[in-house]
XYZ file of N, CA, C and O in Angstrom:
556
model
N 26.881 -9.500 82.047
C 27.826 -9.164 83.086
C 29.110 -8.652 82.457
O 29.606 -9.249 81.513
N 29.655 -7.575 82.984
C 30.911 -7.089 82.457
C 32.013 -8.102 82.720
O 32.053 -8.756 83.750
N 32.917 -8.227 81.776
C 34.036 -9.124 81.941
C 33.768 -10.548 81.479
O 34.671 -11.346 81.429
N 32.541 -10.877 81.158
C 32.228 -12.220 80.678
C 32.310 -12.229 79.169
O 31.819 -11.328 78.510
N 32.911 -13.263 78.640
C 33.056 -13.383 77.195
C 31.869 -14.111 76.609
O 31.358 -15.065 77.196
N 31.460 -13.665 75.451
C 30.424 -14.401 74.750
C 31.029 -15.685 74.210
O 32.253 -15.825 74.103
N 30.183 -16.617 73.865
C 30.666 -17.883 73.319
C 31.447 -17.644 72.029
O 32.472 -18.277 71.781
N 30.987 -16.706 71.215
C 31.674 -16.388 69.958
C 33.070 -15.823 70.228
O 34.045 -16.213 69.586
N 33.182 -14.910 71.189
C 34.494 -14.347 71.533
C 35.429 -15.423 72.040
O 36.614 -15.457 71.705
N 34.903 -16.330 72.847
C 35.711 -17.426 73.377
C 36.212 -18.318 72.235
O 37.362 -18.719 72.202
N 35.342 -18.597 71.256
C 35.746 -19.419 70.109
C 36.827 -18.723 69.291
O 37.783 -19.351 68.838
N 36.687 -17.415 69.117
C 37.693 -16.672 68.345
C 39.045 -16.722 69.038
O 40.077 -16.926 68.406
N 39.046 -16.521 70.367
C 40.300 -16.561 71.107
C 40.914 -17.949 71.061
O 42.127 -18.091 70.896
N 40.085 -18.971 71.196
C 40.595 -20.339 71.110
C 41.229 -20.592 69.748
O 42.262 -21.245 69.644
N 40.606 -20.069 68.697
C 41.140 -20.248 67.342
C 42.523 -19.613 67.217
O 43.441 -20.202 66.648
N 42.685 -18.411 67.771
C 43.985 -17.752 67.723
C 45.014 -18.574 68.499
O 46.133 -18.785 68.024
N 44.626 -19.060 69.672
C 45.581 -19.818 70.483
C 45.979 -21.124 69.805
O 47.132 -21.540 69.898
N 45.047 -21.766 69.102
C 45.371 -23.012 68.400
C 46.306 -22.769 67.221
O 47.082 -23.633 66.845
N 46.200 -21.591 66.618
C 46.999 -21.286 65.428
C 48.023 -20.192 65.714
O 48.405 -19.457 64.814
N 48.457 -20.101 66.958
C 49.349 -19.006 67.349
C 50.631 -18.984 66.534
O 51.118 -17.905 66.177
N 51.172 -20.141 66.205
C 52.396 -20.177 65.396
C 52.160 -19.494 64.046
O 53.014 -18.750 63.560
N 51.014 -19.750 63.446
C 50.684 -19.129 62.158
C 50.500 -17.613 62.305
O 50.947 -16.839 61.467
N 49.843 -17.215 63.413
C 49.636 -15.781 63.664
C 50.989 -15.092 63.856
O 51.237 -14.018 63.293
N 51.878 -15.716 64.614
C 53.213 -15.145 64.845
C 53.964 -15.019 63.523
O 54.590 -13.984 63.245
N 53.902 -16.060 62.707
C 54.599 -16.027 61.415
C 54.067 -14.895 60.541
O 54.844 -14.167 59.908
N 52.746 -14.734 60.497
C 52.173 -13.642 59.695
C 52.628 -12.284 60.226
O 52.954 -11.388 59.448
N 52.659 -12.132 61.554
C 53.087 -10.866 62.135
C 54.551 -10.600 61.818
O 54.933 -9.498 61.428
N 55.398 -11.607 61.962
C 56.826 -11.431 61.695
C 57.109 -11.212 60.211
O 58.136 -10.649 59.854
N 56.183 -11.633 59.349
C 56.323 -11.382 57.914
C 55.749 -10.030 57.501
O 55.660 -9.743 56.317
N 55.338 -9.225 58.481
C 54.945 -7.856 58.184
C 53.475 -7.540 58.288
O 53.071 -6.390 58.076
N 52.623 -8.509 58.603
C 51.193 -8.216 58.738
C 50.986 -7.287 59.933
O 51.517 -7.537 61.014
N 50.226 -6.212 59.758
C 49.978 -5.301 60.879
C 49.149 -5.979 61.974
O 48.267 -6.792 61.692
N 49.428 -5.618 63.202
C 48.718 -6.184 64.345
C 47.212 -5.916 64.249
O 46.396 -6.798 64.538
N 46.864 -4.722 63.811
C 45.447 -4.369 63.682
C 44.760 -5.273 62.660
O 43.653 -5.763 62.886
N 45.438 -5.528 61.560
C 44.864 -6.401 60.523
C 44.677 -7.831 61.041
O 43.645 -8.461 60.809
N 45.665 -8.342 61.769
C 45.556 -9.680 62.331
C 44.400 -9.767 63.328
O 43.640 -10.742 63.327
N 44.275 -8.750 64.165
C 43.184 -8.774 65.146
C 41.828 -8.734 64.439
O 40.887 -9.400 64.864
N 41.729 -8.002 63.344
C 40.482 -7.974 62.570
C 40.227 -9.329 61.908
O 39.103 -9.825 61.927
N 41.273 -9.923 61.344
C 41.122 -11.219 60.680
C 40.624 -12.295 61.633
O 39.827 -13.153 61.256
N 41.114 -12.259 62.867
C 40.755 -13.291 63.832
C 39.608 -12.883 64.747
O 39.154 -13.675 65.576
N 39.160 -11.631 64.643
C 38.019 -11.185 65.433
C 38.301 -11.018 66.912
O 37.431 -11.264 67.747
N 39.528 -10.627 67.253
C 39.893 -10.399 68.650
C 40.398 -8.967 68.777
O 40.705 -8.318 67.778
N 40.504 -8.484 70.003
C 40.986 -7.116 70.189
C 42.492 -7.064 69.970
O 43.206 -8.052 70.190
N 42.959 -5.909 69.563
C 44.389 -5.713 69.325
C 45.181 -5.895 70.618
O 46.244 -6.513 70.615
N 44.652 -5.369 71.725
C 45.352 -5.499 73.004
C 45.507 -6.964 73.409
O 46.574 -7.375 73.865
N 44.438 -7.741 73.241
C 44.502 -9.157 73.613
C 45.532 -9.889 72.759
O 46.353 -10.657 73.272
N 45.518 -9.625 71.460
C 46.460 -10.276 70.558
C 47.894 -9.840 70.868
O 48.817 -10.656 70.878
N 48.082 -8.565 71.154
C 49.425 -8.054 71.511
C 49.950 -8.789 72.745
O 51.098 -9.208 72.787
N 49.090 -8.978 73.751
C 49.507 -9.682 74.969
C 49.922 -11.123 74.655
O 50.909 -11.619 75.195
N 49.170 -11.799 73.801
C 49.526 -13.187 73.453
C 50.866 -13.219 72.724
O 51.691 -14.104 72.964
N 51.093 -12.273 71.831
C 52.368 -12.227 71.107
C 53.517 -11.935 72.065
O 54.574 -12.572 71.997
N 53.307 -10.987 72.970
C 54.349 -10.668 73.946
C 54.623 -11.866 74.845
O 55.784 -12.163 75.159
N 53.574 -12.569 75.272
C 53.749 -13.756 76.104
C 54.554 -14.824 75.375
O 55.228 -15.636 75.998
N 54.476 -14.823 74.042
C 55.215 -15.806 73.240
C 56.625 -15.331 72.918
O 57.360 -16.000 72.194
N 56.999 -14.151 73.405
C 58.348 -13.644 73.191
C 58.545 -12.897 71.882
O 59.680 -12.653 71.473
N 57.459 -12.523 71.221
C 57.547 -11.804 69.953
C 57.802 -10.327 70.231
O 57.175 -9.729 71.097
N 58.737 -9.757 69.516
C 59.035 -8.330 69.624
C 57.962 -7.559 68.856
O 57.763 -7.778 67.662
N 57.272 -6.664 69.537
C 56.186 -5.908 68.915
C 56.755 -4.662 68.259
O 57.463 -3.874 68.895
N 56.443 -4.495 66.979
C 56.901 -3.314 66.242
C 56.197 -2.070 66.770
O 55.008 -2.092 67.050
N 56.953 -0.988 66.917
C 56.366 0.299 67.268
C 55.984 0.441 68.728
O 55.327 1.398 69.099
N 56.367 -0.503 69.563
C 56.049 -0.423 70.984
C 57.120 0.428 71.652
O 58.308 0.126 71.563
N 56.702 1.509 72.296
C 57.672 2.409 72.915
C 58.397 1.705 74.053
O 57.905 0.718 74.617
N 59.564 2.237 74.400
C 60.357 1.638 75.478
C 59.580 1.681 76.793
O 59.607 0.720 77.574
N 58.866 2.772 77.041
C 58.090 2.893 78.279
C 56.967 1.858 78.310
O 56.731 1.204 79.332
N 56.277 1.682 77.198
C 55.189 0.697 77.122
C 55.750 -0.718 77.275
O 55.188 -1.552 77.961
N 56.895 -0.973 76.647
C 57.526 -2.284 76.740
C 57.891 -2.592 78.194
O 57.685 -3.706 78.683
N 58.404 -1.585 78.920
C 58.767 -1.758 80.319
C 57.522 -2.040 81.169
O 57.534 -2.933 82.018
N 56.424 -1.293 80.922
C 55.175 -1.527 81.659
C 54.647 -2.932 81.416
O 54.202 -3.611 82.342
N 54.700 -3.368 80.174
C 54.222 -4.710 79.834
C 55.055 -5.758 80.559
O 54.525 -6.723 81.121
N 56.363 -5.568 80.572
C 57.243 -6.526 81.243
C 56.990 -6.538 82.753
O 56.962 -7.604 83.375
N 56.785 -5.374 83.345
C 56.489 -5.304 84.773
C 55.157 -5.986 85.084
O 55.045 -6.720 86.068
N 54.154 -5.747 84.252
C 52.847 -6.395 84.440
C 52.979 -7.908 84.352
O 52.378 -8.642 85.136
N 53.760 -8.384 83.396
C 53.945 -9.828 83.219
C 54.645 -10.425 84.442
O 54.253 -11.470 84.948
N 55.700 -9.751 84.916
C 56.409 -10.247 86.093
C 55.490 -10.290 87.312
O 55.487 -11.258 88.067
N 54.697 -9.234 87.474
C 53.769 -9.173 88.606
C 52.728 -10.288 88.502
O 52.423 -10.956 89.482
N 52.214 -10.521 87.317
C 51.216 -11.572 87.105
C 51.823 -12.947 87.380
O 51.187 -13.805 87.976
N 53.082 -13.150 86.979
C 53.739 -14.434 87.194
C 54.040 -14.693 88.669
O 54.131 -15.838 89.090
N 54.197 -13.630 89.454
C 54.523 -13.780 90.862
C 53.294 -14.029 91.728
O 53.421 -14.450 92.863
N 52.106 -13.766 91.202
C 50.895 -13.973 91.985
C 50.671 -15.467 92.181
O 50.731 -16.238 91.227
N 50.420 -15.867 93.419
C 50.194 -17.295 93.646
C 48.871 -17.723 93.020
O 47.908 -16.967 92.999
N 48.858 -18.904 92.494
C 47.616 -19.416 91.927
C 46.851 -20.128 93.029
O 47.436 -20.821 93.855
N 45.556 -19.910 93.028
C 44.708 -20.563 94.024
C 44.255 -21.909 93.469
O 43.900 -22.001 92.303
N 44.271 -22.951 94.294
C 43.807 -24.241 93.805
C 42.319 -24.177 93.491
O 41.568 -23.485 94.167
N 41.929 -24.881 92.483
C 40.527 -24.911 92.095
C 39.742 -25.702 93.136
O 40.110 -26.815 93.502
N 38.664 -25.127 93.613
C 37.830 -25.776 94.612
C 37.288 -27.111 94.097
O 37.107 -28.061 94.828
N 37.029 -27.179 92.808
C 36.426 -28.387 92.250
C 37.424 -29.524 92.109
O 37.043 -30.670 91.961
N 38.723 -29.214 92.137
C 39.737 -30.253 92.045
C 40.260 -30.650 93.418
O 40.946 -31.648 93.558
N 39.932 -29.848 94.418
C 40.394 -30.130 95.768
C 39.576 -31.272 96.371
O 38.465 -31.554 95.933
N 40.136 -31.942 97.393
C 39.357 -32.984 98.055
C 38.113 -32.381 98.694
O 38.106 -31.215 99.078
N 37.085 -33.172 98.803
C 35.846 -32.687 99.400
C 36.057 -32.407 100.879
O 36.857 -33.054 101.554
N 35.290 -31.459 101.385
C 35.392 -31.032 102.765
C 34.831 -32.091 103.714
O 34.017 -32.921 103.334
N 35.270 -32.013 104.977
C 34.710 -32.891 106.013
C 33.324 -32.425 106.436
O 32.568 -33.197 107.006
N 33.006 -31.183 106.198
C 31.704 -30.638 106.563
C 30.641 -31.202 105.610
O 30.782 -31.100 104.389
N 29.585 -31.798 106.124
C 28.570 -32.397 105.250
C 27.888 -31.381 104.337
O 27.586 -31.691 103.176
N 27.660 -30.177 104.836
C 27.003 -29.156 104.009
C 27.917 -28.751 102.855
O 27.480 -28.683 101.700
N 29.188 -28.499 103.164
C 30.150 -28.143 102.108
C 30.262 -29.285 101.096
O 30.258 -29.054 99.882
N 30.357 -30.493 101.615
C 30.466 -31.672 100.758
C 29.285 -31.754 99.797
O 29.460 -31.944 98.584
N 28.082 -31.583 100.320
C 26.881 -31.680 99.483
C 26.843 -30.580 98.424
O 26.490 -30.834 97.268
N 27.216 -29.360 98.820
C 27.160 -28.237 97.872
C 28.228 -28.379 96.781
O 27.964 -28.102 95.609
N 29.424 -28.806 97.150
C 30.484 -28.988 96.147
C 30.115 -30.128 95.205
O 30.294 -30.030 93.985
N 29.575 -31.201 95.749
C 29.137 -32.325 94.914
C 28.041 -31.894 93.951
O 28.072 -32.230 92.759
N 27.070 -31.125 94.465
C 25.976 -30.648 93.613
C 26.504 -29.729 92.504
O 26.053 -29.798 91.354
N 27.497 -28.897 92.839
C 28.082 -28.014 91.819
C 28.794 -28.829 90.745
O 28.639 -28.574 89.546
N 29.558 -29.838 91.164
C 30.259 -30.693 90.196
C 29.264 -31.398 89.272
O 29.480 -31.485 88.061
N 28.185 -31.910 89.850
C 27.174 -32.596 89.045
C 26.503 -31.638 88.069
O 26.239 -31.990 86.915
N 26.223 -30.406 88.528
C 25.592 -29.414 87.654
C 26.516 -29.055 86.496
O 26.074 -28.934 85.343
N 27.801 -28.894 86.781
C 28.747 -28.573 85.718
C 28.897 -29.735 84.739
O 29.088 -29.521 83.543
N 28.786 -30.955 85.242
C 28.921 -32.126 84.375
C 27.811 -32.172 83.327
O 28.029 -32.647 82.219
N 26.632 -31.666 83.690
C 25.515 -31.657 82.730
C 25.311 -30.258 82.134
O 24.294 -29.983 81.529
N 26.295 -29.391 82.367
C 26.300 -28.020 81.837
C 25.107 -27.203 82.292
O 24.567 -26.388 81.550
N 24.676 -27.418 83.539
C 23.618 -26.613 84.144
C 24.297 -25.508 84.949
O 24.449 -25.590 86.165
N 24.756 -24.483 84.233
C 25.567 -23.428 84.853
C 24.773 -22.610 85.864
O 25.330 -22.136 86.847
N 23.490 -22.457 85.659
C 22.663 -21.709 86.601
C 22.651 -22.404 87.962
O 22.837 -21.774 89.005
N 22.456 -23.706 87.953
C 22.443 -24.463 89.211
C 23.837 -24.462 89.850
O 23.963 -24.384 91.079
N 24.875 -24.539 89.030
C 26.245 -24.512 89.559
C 26.519 -23.188 90.269
O 27.119 -23.161 91.352
N 26.056 -22.087 89.692
C 26.234 -20.774 90.328
C 25.463 -20.725 91.634
O 25.960 -20.218 92.648
N 24.245 -21.258 91.634
C 23.461 -21.292 92.874
C 24.220 -22.049 93.969
O 24.258 -21.615 95.120
N 24.820 -23.159 93.602
C 25.590 -23.943 94.575
C 26.783 -23.155 95.098
O 27.081 -23.185 96.303
N 27.473 -22.438 94.209
C 28.619 -21.626 94.643
C 28.183 -20.535 95.609
O 28.860 -20.269 96.605
N 27.055 -19.902 95.321
C 26.547 -18.835 96.198
C 26.195 -19.414 97.564
O 26.555 -18.848 98.610
N 25.481 -20.535 97.569
C 25.110 -21.165 98.841
C 26.342 -21.612 99.622
O 26.407 -21.470 100.848
N 27.342 -22.134 98.913
C 28.572 -22.554 99.571
C 29.287 -21.356 100.190
O 29.736 -21.407 101.338
N 29.370 -20.271 99.447
C 30.028 -19.059 99.970
C 29.282 -18.541 101.199
O 29.893 -18.199 102.207
N 27.957 -18.496 101.134
C 27.173 -18.042 102.296
C 27.405 -18.960 103.494
O 27.546 -18.491 104.624
N 27.407 -20.250 103.241
C 27.630 -21.215 104.319
C 29.010 -21.005 104.938
O 29.146 -20.970 106.162
N 30.026 -20.858 104.106
C 31.389 -20.691 104.625
C 31.555 -19.361 105.343
O 32.306 -19.268 106.313
N 30.851 -18.329 104.870
C 30.940 -17.026 105.530
C 30.245 -17.030 106.893
O 30.632 -16.307 107.797
N 29.214 -17.859 107.042
C 28.437 -17.844 108.285
C 28.890 -18.900 109.277
O 28.593 -18.816 110.451
N 29.596 -19.904 108.821
C 30.003 -21.005 109.684
C 31.493 -20.896 109.981
O 32.306 -20.908 109.066
N 31.879 -20.811 111.262
C 33.281 -20.577 111.594
C 34.214 -21.776 111.390
O 35.406 -21.649 111.553
N 33.700 -22.948 110.990
C 34.581 -24.113 110.847
C 35.500 -24.024 109.650
O 36.485 -24.722 109.569
N 35.200 -23.139 108.716
C 36.003 -23.003 107.510
C 36.337 -21.534 107.310
O 35.450 -20.699 107.345
N 37.609 -21.208 107.113
C 37.913 -19.798 106.829
C 37.329 -19.413 105.489
O 37.321 -20.222 104.549
N 36.798 -18.195 105.369
C 36.247 -17.788 104.069
C 37.344 -17.745 103.015
O 38.498 -17.471 103.330
N 37.001 -18.057 101.772
C 38.010 -18.045 100.710
C 38.570 -16.643 100.517
O 37.873 -15.667 100.720
N 39.834 -16.599 100.109
C 40.444 -15.297 99.855
C 39.824 -14.680 98.623
O 39.432 -15.392 97.693
N 39.712 -13.344 98.573
C 39.126 -12.703 97.409
C 40.004 -12.905 96.185
O 41.228 -13.030 96.304
N 39.396 -12.958 94.989
C 40.203 -13.130 93.779
C 41.103 -11.944 93.546
O 40.791 -10.830 93.934
N 42.241 -12.200 92.908
C 43.216 -11.129 92.634
C 42.825 -10.395 91.394
O 42.405 -10.875 90.437
């Protein structure tokens, strides 16, 4: 599926985030961004975003690009976060309750296929049953 990270990519990103102070220090000591992204196995754009989020001044970033990045960050920060369905209280509807419980149990044993099935069934149920407004689309 497009947009899904492989387990290896996720591990690489986690490694960068755990050692971000070291990555920032190397960058501020003159290491090129491209070299750092190669060393850590992440894309240059992703690493640039993490550095910018940490307040690091990026060398060679044009004023127009810097302005776009700042506008994107402000826009992203202004978007309301949706509460996680799995952390919310269970629904009064028995069908919703059963499907959310089944999804939580599947995730607890790392049965992601069954968890996805539960999410699909829950979405279909909520779309067809007027007692619950359908969830808002992701941003």
